[in-house]
Coordinates of C-alpha atoms and ligand atoms in Angstrom, one line a residue:
X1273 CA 25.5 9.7 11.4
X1274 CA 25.3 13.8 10.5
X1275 CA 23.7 14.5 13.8
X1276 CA 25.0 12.1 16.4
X1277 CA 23.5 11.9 20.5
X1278 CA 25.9 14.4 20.9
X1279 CA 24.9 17.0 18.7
X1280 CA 21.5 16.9 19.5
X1281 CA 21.7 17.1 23.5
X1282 CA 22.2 19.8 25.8
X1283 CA 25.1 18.9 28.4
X1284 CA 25.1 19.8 31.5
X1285 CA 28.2 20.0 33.8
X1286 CA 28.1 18.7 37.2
X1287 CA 31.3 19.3 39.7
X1288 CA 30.5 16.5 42.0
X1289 CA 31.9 18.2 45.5
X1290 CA 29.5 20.8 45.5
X1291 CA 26.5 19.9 43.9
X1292 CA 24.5 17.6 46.6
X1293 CA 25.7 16.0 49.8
X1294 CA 23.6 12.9 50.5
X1295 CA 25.7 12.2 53.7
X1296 CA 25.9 14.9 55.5
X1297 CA 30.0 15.2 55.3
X1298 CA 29.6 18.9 54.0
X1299 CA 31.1 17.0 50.9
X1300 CA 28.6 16.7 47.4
X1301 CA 28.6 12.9 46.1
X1302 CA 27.6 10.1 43.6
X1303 CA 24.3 9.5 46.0
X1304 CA 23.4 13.4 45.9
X1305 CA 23.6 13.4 42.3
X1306 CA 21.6 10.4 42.0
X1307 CA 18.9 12.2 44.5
X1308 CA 18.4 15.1 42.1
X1309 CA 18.6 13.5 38.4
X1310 CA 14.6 14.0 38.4
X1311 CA 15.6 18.0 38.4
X1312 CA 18.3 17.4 35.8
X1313 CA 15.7 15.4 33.4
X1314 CA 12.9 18.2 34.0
X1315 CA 15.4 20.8 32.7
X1316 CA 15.7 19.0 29.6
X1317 CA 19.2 17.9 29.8
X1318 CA 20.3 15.0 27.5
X1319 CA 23.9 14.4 29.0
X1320 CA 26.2 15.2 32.0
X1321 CA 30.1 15.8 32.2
X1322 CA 31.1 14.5 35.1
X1323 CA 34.1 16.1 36.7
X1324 CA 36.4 13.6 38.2
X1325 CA 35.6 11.2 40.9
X1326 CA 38.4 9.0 40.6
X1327 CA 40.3 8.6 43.9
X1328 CA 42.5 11.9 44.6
X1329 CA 44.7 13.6 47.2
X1330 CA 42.4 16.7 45.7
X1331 CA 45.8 18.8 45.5
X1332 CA 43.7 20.5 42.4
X1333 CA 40.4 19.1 43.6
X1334 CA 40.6 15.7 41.4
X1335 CA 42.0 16.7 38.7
X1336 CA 45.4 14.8 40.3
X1337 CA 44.4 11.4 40.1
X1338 CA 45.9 8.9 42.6
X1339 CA 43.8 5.6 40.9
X1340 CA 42.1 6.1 37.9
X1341 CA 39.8 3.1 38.9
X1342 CA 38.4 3.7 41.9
X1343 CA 36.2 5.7 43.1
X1344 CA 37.2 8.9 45.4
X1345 CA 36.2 7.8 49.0
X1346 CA 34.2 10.9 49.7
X1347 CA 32.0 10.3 46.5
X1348 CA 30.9 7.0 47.2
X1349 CA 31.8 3.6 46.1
X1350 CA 31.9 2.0 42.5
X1351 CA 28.1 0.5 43.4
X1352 CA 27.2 3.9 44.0
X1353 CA 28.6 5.2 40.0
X1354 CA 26.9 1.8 38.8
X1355 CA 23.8 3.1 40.4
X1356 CA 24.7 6.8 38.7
X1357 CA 25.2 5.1 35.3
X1358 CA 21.1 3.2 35.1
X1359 CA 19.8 6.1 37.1
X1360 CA 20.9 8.4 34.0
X1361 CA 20.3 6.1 31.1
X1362 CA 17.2 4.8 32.8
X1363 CA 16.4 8.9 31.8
X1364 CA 17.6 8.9 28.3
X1365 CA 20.5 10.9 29.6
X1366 CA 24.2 9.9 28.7
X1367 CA 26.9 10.3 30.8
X1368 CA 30.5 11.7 30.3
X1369 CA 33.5 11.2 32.2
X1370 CA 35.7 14.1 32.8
X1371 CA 39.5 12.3 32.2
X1372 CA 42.7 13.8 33.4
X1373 CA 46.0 12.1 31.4
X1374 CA 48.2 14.7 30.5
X1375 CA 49.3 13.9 34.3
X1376 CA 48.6 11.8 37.6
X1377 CA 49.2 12.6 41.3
X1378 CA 52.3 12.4 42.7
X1379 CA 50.8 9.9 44.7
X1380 CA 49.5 7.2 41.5
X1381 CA 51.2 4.1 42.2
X1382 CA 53.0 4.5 38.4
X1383 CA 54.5 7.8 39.9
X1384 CA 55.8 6.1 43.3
X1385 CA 57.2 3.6 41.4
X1386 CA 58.6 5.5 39.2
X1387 CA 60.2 8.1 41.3
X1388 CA 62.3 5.0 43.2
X1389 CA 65.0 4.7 40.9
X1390 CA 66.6 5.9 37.5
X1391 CA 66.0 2.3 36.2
X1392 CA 62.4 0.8 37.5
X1393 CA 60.2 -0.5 34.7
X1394 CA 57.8 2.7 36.0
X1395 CA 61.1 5.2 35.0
X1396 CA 59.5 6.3 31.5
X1397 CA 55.7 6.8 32.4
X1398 CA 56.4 10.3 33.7
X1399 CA 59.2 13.0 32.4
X1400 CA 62.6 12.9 33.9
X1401 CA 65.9 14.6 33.2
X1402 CA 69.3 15.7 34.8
X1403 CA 69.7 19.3 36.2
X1404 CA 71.8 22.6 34.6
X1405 CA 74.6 23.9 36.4
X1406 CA 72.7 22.4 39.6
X1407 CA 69.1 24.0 37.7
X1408 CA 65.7 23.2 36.1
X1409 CA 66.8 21.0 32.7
X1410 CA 64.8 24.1 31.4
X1411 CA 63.2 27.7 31.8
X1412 CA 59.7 26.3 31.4
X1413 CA 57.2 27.9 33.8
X1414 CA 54.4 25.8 34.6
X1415 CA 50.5 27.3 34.9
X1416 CA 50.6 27.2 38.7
X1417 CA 54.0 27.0 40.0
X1418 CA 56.7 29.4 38.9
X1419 CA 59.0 26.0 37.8
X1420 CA 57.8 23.5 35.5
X1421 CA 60.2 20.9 36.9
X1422 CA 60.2 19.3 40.7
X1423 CA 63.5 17.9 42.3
X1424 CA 63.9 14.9 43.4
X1425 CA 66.7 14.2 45.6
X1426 CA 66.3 10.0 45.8
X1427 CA 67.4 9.9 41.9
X1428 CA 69.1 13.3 41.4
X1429 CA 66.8 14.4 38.5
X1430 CA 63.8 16.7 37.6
X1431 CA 60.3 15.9 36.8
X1432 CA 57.7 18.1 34.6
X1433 CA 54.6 19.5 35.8
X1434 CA 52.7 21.8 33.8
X1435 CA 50.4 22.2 36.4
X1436 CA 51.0 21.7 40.4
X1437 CA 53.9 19.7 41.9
X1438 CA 52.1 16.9 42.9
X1439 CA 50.7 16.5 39.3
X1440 CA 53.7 15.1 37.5
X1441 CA 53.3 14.6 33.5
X1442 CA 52.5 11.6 32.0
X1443 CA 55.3 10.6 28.9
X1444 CA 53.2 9.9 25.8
X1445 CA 56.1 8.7 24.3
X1446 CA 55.8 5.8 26.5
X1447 CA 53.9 3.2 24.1
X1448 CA 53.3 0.8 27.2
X1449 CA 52.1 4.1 29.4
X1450 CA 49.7 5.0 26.5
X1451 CA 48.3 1.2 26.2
X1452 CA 47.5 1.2 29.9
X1453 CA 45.4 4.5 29.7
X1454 CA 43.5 3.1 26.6
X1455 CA 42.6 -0.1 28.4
X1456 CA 41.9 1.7 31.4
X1457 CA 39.5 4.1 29.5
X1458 CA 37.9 1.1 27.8
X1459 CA 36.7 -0.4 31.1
X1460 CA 35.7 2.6 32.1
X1461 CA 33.5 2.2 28.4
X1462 CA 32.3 -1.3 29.8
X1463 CA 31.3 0.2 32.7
X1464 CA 28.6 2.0 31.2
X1465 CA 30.3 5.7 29.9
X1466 CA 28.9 7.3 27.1
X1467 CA 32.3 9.3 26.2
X1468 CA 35.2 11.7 28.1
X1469 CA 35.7 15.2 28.5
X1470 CA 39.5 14.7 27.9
X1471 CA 41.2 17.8 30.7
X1472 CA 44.1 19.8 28.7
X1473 CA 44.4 17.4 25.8
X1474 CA 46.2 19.8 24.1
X1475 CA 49.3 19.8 25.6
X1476 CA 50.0 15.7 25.5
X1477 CA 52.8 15.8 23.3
X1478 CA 56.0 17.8 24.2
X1479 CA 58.6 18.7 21.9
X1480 CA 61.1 16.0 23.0
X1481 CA 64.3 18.4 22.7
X1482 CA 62.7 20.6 25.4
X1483 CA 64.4 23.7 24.2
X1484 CA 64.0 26.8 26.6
X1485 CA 61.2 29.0 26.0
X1486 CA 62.4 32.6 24.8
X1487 CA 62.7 35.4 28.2
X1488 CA 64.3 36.0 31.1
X1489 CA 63.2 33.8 34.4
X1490 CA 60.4 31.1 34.4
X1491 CA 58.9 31.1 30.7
X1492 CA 55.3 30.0 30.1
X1493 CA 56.1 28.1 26.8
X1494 CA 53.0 26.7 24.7
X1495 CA 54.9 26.9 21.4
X1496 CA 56.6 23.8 22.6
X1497 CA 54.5 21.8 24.7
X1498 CA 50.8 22.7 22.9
X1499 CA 49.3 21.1 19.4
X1500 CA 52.9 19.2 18.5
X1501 CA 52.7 17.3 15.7
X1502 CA 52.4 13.6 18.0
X1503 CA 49.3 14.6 19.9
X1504 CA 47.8 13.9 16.6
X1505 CA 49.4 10.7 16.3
X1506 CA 48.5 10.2 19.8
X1507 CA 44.7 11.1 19.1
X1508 CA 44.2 9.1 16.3
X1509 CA 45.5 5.8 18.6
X1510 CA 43.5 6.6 20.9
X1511 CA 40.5 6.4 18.7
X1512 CA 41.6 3.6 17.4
X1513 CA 41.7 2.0 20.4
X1514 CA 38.7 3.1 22.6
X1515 CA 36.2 4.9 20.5
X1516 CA 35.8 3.1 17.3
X1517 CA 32.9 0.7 17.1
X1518 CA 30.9 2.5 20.3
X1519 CA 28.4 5.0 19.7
X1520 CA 30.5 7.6 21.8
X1521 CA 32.2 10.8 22.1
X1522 CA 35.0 12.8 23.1
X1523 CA 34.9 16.2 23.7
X1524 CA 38.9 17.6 24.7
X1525 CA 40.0 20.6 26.4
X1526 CA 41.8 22.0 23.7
X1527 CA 43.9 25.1 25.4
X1528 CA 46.0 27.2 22.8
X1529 CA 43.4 26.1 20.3
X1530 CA 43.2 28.6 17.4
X1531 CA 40.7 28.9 14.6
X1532 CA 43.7 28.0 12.8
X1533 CA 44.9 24.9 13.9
X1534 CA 41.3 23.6 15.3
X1535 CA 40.3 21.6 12.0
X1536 CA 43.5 19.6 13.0
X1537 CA 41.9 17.9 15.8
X1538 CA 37.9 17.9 15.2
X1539 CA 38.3 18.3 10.6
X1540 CA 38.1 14.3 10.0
X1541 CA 36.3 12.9 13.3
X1542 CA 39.3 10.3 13.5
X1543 CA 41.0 12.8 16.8
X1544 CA 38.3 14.3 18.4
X1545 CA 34.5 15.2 18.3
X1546 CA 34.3 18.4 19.9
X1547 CA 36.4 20.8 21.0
X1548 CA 36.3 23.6 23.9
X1549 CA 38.5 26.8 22.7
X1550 CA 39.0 29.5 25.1
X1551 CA 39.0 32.7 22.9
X1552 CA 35.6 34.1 25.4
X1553 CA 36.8 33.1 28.1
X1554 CA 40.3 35.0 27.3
X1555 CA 38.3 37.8 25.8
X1556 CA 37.9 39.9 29.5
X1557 CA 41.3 39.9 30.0
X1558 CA 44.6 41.7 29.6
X1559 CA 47.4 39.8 29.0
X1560 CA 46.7 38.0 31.6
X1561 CA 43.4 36.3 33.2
X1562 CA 44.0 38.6 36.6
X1563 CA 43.5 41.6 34.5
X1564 CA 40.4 42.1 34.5
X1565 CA 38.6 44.5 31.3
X1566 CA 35.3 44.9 30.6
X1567 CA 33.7 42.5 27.4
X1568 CA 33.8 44.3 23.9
X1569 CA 30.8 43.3 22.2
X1570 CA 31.7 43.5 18.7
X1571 CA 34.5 41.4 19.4
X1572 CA 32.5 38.9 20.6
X1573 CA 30.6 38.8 17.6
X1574 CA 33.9 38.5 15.6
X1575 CA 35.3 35.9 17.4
X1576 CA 32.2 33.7 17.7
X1577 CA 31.9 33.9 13.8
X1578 CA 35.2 33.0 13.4
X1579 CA 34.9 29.6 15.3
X1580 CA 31.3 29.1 13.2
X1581 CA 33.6 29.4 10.5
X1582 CA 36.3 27.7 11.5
X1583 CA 34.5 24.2 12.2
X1584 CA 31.3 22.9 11.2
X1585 CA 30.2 22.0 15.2
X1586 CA 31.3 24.1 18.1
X1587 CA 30.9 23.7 21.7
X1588 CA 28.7 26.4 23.4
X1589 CA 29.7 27.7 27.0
X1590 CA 29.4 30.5 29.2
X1591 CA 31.3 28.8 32.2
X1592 CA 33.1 26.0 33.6
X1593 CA 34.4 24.7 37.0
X1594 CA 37.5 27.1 35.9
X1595 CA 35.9 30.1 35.0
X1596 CA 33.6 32.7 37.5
X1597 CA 29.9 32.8 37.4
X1598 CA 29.1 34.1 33.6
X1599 CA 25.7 36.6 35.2
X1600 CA 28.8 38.2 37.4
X1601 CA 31.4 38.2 34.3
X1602 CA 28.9 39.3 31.4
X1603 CA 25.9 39.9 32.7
X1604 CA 24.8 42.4 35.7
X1605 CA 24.0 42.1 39.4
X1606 CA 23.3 45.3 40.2
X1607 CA 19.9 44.5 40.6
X1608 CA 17.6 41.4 40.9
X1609 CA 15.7 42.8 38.1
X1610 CA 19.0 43.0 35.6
X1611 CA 20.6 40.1 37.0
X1612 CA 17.7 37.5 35.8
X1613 CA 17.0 40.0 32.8
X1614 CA 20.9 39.5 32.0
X1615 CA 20.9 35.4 32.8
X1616 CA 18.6 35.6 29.9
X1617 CA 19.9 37.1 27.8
X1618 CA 23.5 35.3 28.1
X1619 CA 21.7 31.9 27.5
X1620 CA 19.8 33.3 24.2
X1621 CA 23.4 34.8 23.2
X1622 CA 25.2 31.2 23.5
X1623 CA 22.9 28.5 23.4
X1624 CA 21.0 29.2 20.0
X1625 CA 24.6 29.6 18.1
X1626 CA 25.2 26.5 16.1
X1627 CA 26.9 23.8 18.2
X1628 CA 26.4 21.7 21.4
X1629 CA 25.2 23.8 24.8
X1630 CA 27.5 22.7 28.0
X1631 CA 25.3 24.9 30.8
X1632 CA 27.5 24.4 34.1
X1633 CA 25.6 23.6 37.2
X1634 CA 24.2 27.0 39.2
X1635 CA 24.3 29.2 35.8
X1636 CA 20.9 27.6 35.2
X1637 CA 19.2 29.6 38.1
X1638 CA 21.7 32.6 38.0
X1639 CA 24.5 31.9 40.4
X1640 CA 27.0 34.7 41.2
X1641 CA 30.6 35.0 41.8
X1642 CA 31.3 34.8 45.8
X1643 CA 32.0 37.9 48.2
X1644 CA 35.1 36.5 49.1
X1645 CA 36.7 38.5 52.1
X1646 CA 39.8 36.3 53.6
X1647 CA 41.9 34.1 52.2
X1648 CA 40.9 31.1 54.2
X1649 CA 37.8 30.7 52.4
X1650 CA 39.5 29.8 49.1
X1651 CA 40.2 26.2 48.4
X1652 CA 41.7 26.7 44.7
X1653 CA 45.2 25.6 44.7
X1654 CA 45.8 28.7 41.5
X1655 CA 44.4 30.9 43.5
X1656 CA 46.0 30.3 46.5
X1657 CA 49.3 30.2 44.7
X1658 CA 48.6 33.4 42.8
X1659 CA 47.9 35.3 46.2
X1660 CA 50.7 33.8 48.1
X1661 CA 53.6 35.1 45.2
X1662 CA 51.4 38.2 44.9
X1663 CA 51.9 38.9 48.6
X1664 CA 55.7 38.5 48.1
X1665 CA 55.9 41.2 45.2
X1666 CA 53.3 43.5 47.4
X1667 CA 51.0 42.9 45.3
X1668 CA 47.9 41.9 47.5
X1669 CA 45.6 44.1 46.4
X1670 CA 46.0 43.1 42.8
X1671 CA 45.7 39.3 43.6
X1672 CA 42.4 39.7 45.3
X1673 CA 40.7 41.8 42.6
X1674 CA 42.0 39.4 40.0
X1675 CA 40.6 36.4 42.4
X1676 CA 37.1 38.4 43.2
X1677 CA 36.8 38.5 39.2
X1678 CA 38.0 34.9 37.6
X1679 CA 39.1 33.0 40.8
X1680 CA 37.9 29.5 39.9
X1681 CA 36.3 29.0 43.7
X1682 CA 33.4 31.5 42.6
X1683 CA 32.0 28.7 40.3
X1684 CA 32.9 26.1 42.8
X1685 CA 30.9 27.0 45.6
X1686 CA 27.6 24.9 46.5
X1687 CA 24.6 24.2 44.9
X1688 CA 22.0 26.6 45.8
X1689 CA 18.8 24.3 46.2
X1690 CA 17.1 26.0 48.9
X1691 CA 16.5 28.4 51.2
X1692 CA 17.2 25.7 54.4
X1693 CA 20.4 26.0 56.1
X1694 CA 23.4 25.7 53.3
X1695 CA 21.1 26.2 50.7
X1696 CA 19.6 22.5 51.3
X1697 CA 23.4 21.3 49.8
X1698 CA 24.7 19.9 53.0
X1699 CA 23.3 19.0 56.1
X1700 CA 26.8 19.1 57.8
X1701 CA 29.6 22.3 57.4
X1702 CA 30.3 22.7 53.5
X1703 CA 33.8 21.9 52.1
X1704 CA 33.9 25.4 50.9
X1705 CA 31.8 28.2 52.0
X1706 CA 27.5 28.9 50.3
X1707 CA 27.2 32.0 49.1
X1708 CA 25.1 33.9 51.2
X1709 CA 22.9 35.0 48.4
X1710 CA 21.1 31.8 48.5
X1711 CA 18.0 32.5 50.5
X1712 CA 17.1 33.9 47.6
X1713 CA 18.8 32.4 44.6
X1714 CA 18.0 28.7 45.0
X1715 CA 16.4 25.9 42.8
X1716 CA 13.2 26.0 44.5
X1717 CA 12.5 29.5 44.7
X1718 CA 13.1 29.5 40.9
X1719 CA 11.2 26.6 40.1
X1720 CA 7.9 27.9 42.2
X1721 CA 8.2 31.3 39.7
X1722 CA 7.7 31.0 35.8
X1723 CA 9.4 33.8 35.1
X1724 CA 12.6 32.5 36.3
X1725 CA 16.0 32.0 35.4
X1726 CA 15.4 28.2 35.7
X1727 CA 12.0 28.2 34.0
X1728 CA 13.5 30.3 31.4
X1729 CA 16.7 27.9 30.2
X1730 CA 13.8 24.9 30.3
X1731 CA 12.1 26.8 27.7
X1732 CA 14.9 27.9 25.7
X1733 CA 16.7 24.0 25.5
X1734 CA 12.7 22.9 24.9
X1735 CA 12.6 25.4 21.8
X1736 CA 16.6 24.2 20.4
X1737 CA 14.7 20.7 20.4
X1738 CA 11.8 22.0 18.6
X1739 CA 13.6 23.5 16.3
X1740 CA 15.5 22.2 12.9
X1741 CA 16.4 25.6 12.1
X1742 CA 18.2 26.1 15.8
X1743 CA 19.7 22.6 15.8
X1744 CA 20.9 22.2 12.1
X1745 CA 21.2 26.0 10.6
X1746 CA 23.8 27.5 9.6
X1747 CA 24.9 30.8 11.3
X1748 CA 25.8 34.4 9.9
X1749 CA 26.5 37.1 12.2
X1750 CA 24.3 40.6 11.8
X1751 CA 26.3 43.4 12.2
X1752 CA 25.0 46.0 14.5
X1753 CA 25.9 49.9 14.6
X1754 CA 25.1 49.9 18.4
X1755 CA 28.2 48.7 19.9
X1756 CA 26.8 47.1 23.0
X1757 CA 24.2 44.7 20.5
X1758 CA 24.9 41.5 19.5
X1759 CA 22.7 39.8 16.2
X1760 CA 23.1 36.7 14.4
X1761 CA 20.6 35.0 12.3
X1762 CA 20.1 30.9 11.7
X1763 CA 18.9 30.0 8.3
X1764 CA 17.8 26.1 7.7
X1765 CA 16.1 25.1 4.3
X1766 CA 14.8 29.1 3.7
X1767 CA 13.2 29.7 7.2
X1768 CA 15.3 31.6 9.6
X1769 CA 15.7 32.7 13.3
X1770 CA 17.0 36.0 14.1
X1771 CA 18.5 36.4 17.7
X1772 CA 19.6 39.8 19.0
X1773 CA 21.0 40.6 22.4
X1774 CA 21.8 44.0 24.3
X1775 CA 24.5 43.4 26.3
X1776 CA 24.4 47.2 27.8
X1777 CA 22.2 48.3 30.7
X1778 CA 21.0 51.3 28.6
X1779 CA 18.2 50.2 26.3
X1780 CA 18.7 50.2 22.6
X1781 CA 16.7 50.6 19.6
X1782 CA 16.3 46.8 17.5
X1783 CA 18.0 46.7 14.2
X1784 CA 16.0 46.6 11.0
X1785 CA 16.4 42.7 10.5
X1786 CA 15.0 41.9 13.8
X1787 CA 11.6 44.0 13.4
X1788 CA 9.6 41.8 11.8
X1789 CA 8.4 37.7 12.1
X1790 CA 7.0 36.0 14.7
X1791 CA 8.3 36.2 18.5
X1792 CA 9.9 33.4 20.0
X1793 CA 11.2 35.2 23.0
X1794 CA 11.2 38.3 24.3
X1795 CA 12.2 40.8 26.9
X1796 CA 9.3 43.1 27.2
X1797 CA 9.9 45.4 23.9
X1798 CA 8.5 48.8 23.9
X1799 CA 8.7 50.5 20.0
X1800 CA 11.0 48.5 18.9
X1801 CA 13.1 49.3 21.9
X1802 CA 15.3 46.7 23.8
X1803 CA 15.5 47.1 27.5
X1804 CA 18.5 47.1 29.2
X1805 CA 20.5 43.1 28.9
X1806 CA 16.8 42.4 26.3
X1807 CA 17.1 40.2 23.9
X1808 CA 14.3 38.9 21.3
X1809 CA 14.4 36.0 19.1
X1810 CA 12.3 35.9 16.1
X1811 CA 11.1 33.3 12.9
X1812 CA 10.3 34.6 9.7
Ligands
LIG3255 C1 42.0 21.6 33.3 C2 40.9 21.5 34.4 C3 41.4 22.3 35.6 C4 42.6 21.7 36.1 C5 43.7 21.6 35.0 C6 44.8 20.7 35.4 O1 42.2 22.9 32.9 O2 39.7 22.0 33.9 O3 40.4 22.3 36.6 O4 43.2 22.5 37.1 O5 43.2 21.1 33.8 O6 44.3 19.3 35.4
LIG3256 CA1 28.9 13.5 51.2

């Protein structure tokens, strides 16, 4: 069991709303996926994440879930995930579910019940306390409100939200609420799943004295609500109960991970199996995500060899339903030339590192971030939050460069299929505007030209399959004098693959280690020169 399914597959993320709309409600569903799961097994994929399509008031597009056993209406029915379920494994491909229990919606019958009075049975599955001097019980601030807490008049007390209002807390200290999510999660195993993505898993446990987090106003206070020492506890039950004795996985969403503390949760395989840390995705930003600065390549390079040292098996990403389009972030649009050149050269960069690849849907073919011009056209309740305070601290202007940057709607726009009206994703008015780029980005363009984007990650998950030395070698990091090149090499029973990436648009001259072996992959090299965003990837 050294190389489980899931170290071995490529994973690729699928945001259900916006990938295909079989219906024509301008809404992507279970029977859109279904219709394009050939496309998914010609890419190579081995696995899907499934973001959630549990029923949802969508308050932070299903990741507030109202009934964690049915399916959302808009989606389909539960025939329809069934049919999802063979469809995949009648592929060899496994399916993940994406699971939200840190916190419900407001609108989970466990919440309505709960919310009724001080003393129903329903009291302890969610956090409650009394008011300060006619306050918050504390100072906490929550990651898209300015208050943690929500009052509720019928009962005179608080309730915690780390996230939105209407996506109360669960209490993990609730033995009876933690039994009812592990049966819940093992039907969801006999339904067919093949493991979770477990959403902000990190942040479970709260210190149970909720002290106030140190500052003036609303406090944004990890140090009490991230990696306490129950969510191991909790992990380890959870295992217990659901995982042992199947042949599956669980990958969490491990926010305020460190290379330090990561071994906690992944060292033994008794908590989790894989781990997402957010160190890249924090790197282009200043304090905070809104703050946009440019990518320091050498940092990059330190930071990816510390998490190849910190943990034997990583999780590789460039982008998430959460993060913009990665050929936007670190790659360049400036052209059509550079920004397939750049695609490239990202995917070479992060999916022959040691670990398992999660490509999210659209970066295959080179999506972009979205020209977003009004307000209306954003459907992200943290971006809509962030530019509504912005707007009362006069700071519009700020907002909306911070939004066209990271906004999370930029990865959540449609599927660009084709070049038919709405990019072949709806036949009906999309949920959230197509980029207008897709006449010519789109799946079929790319898949009528070999030199693609799309053709391009085929090869390259093709080759990771091929190869032991890309799938079992270890990794050292090759340190480069030109600051805008990043160089590892993969070693695996005395062969080796060297990578090496130019992440500048000037070209730059290829370090010694990389002159020699046999070419996997190339950008066309001239003297030993890589273009601007090359890359080349060699044996020896
Ligand atoms: C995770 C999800 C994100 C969601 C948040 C709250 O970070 O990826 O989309 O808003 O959790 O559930
Ligand atoms: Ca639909």
């Amino acid at each position: 069991m050294d190389f489980p399914w899931w170290k071995e597959r490529v994973f690729y993320q699928i945001y259900p709303r916006s990938f295909c709309d079989s219906n024509g409600d301008g809404i992507g569903d279970l029977q859109g996926i279904v219709s394009r799961l050939d496309y998914l097994q010609w890419l190579g994929v081995g696995a899907v994440w499934l973001c959630p399509v549990y029923d949802s008031p969508n308050d932070d597009m299903g990741y507030d879930i109202r009934d964690y056993e049915q399916i959302m209406t808009e989606f389909g029915t539960m025939s329809d995930f069934q049919q999802l379920v063979e469809e995949l494994h009648r592929r060899d491909i496994k399916l993940i579910m994406d699971l939200v229990v840190n916190h419900s919606s407001d609108e989970h019958a466990w919440f309505v019940e709960s919310r009724k009075s001080r003393d129903n049975p329903y009291r302890d599955y969610y956090i409650w306390r009394s008011g300060k001097d006619g306050r918050e019980p504390n100072n906490w601030a929550s990651f898209f409100t300015p208050s943690a807490w929500s009052y509720d008049a019928a009962t005179d007390q608080w309730y915690l939200h780390l996230f939105g209002e209407k996506q109360p807390d669960l209490n993990w200290e609730n033995p009876r609420l933690r039994q009812d999510v592990y049966d819940m999660m093992n039907r969801w195993f006999d339904r067919g799943v093949d493991g979770f993505r477990m959403d902000v898993i990190s942040v479970l446990a709260k210190d149970p004295a909720l002290p106030d987090g140190k500052g003036q106003g609303y406090v944004f206070s990890p140090e009490y609500f991230a990696f306490q020492p129950k969510l191991h506890e909790y992990l380890r039950e959870m295992r217990r109960a659901c995982f042992d004795g199947r042949d599956c996985m669980c990958v969490g969403e491990t926010s305020f991970v460190t290379t330090e503390n990561a071994p906690s949760v992944v060292g033994d395989g008794r908590e989790l199996d894989l781990l997402f840390q957010f160190d890249i995705m924090d790197m282009d930003g200043q304090g905070s995500k809104w703050d946009p600065i440019p990518l320091d390549v050498p940092r990059l390079g330190q930071i990816i060899q510390s998490w190849q040292q910190a943990i034997d098996w990583n999780t590789l990403f460039w982008g998430n339903h959460d993060q913009p389009r990665v050929v936007s972030r670190f790659g360049c649009t400036d052209t059509e030339e550079l920004r397939v050149q750049s695609a490239k050269m990202l995917a070479v960069a992060m999916y022959l590192l040691r670990g398992t690849p999660f490509l999210y849907q659209g970066e295959e073919i080179g999506m972009t971030n979205f020209p977003f011009t009004r307000p209306d056209q954003l459907r992200d309740i943290e971006s809509i939050q962030l530019l509504n305070r912005a707007r009362q601290e006069e700071r519009e202007a700020w907002a909306w460069n911070g939004i066209l940057c990271k906004g999370r709607d930029n990865a959540r726009t449609p599927m660009q299929w084709d070049d038919s009206p709405n990019a072949g994703f709806t036949t009906g008015t999309p949920w959230i505007d197509v980029n207008p780029n897709y006449p010519a980005i789109n799946v079929a363009r790319a898949m009528a030209d070999p030199e693609s984007i799309l053709h391009f990650y085929r090869r390259l998950i093709a080759l990771r399959k091929e190869s032991n030395i890309l799938r079992r070698g270890d990794f050292q990091l090759i340190p480069c004098e030109n600051q805008h090149l990043l160089a590892y090499r993969r070693s695996y029973q005395g062969r080796s693959i060297t990578v090496v990436c130019n992440f500048s648009a000037q070209p730059a001259a290829l370090p010694p280690e990389a002159k020699t072996g046999e070419t996997l992959l190339s950008a066309p090299l001239t003297e030993h020169q890589l273009p601007p965003f090359g890359y080349v990837v060699r044996r020896s």
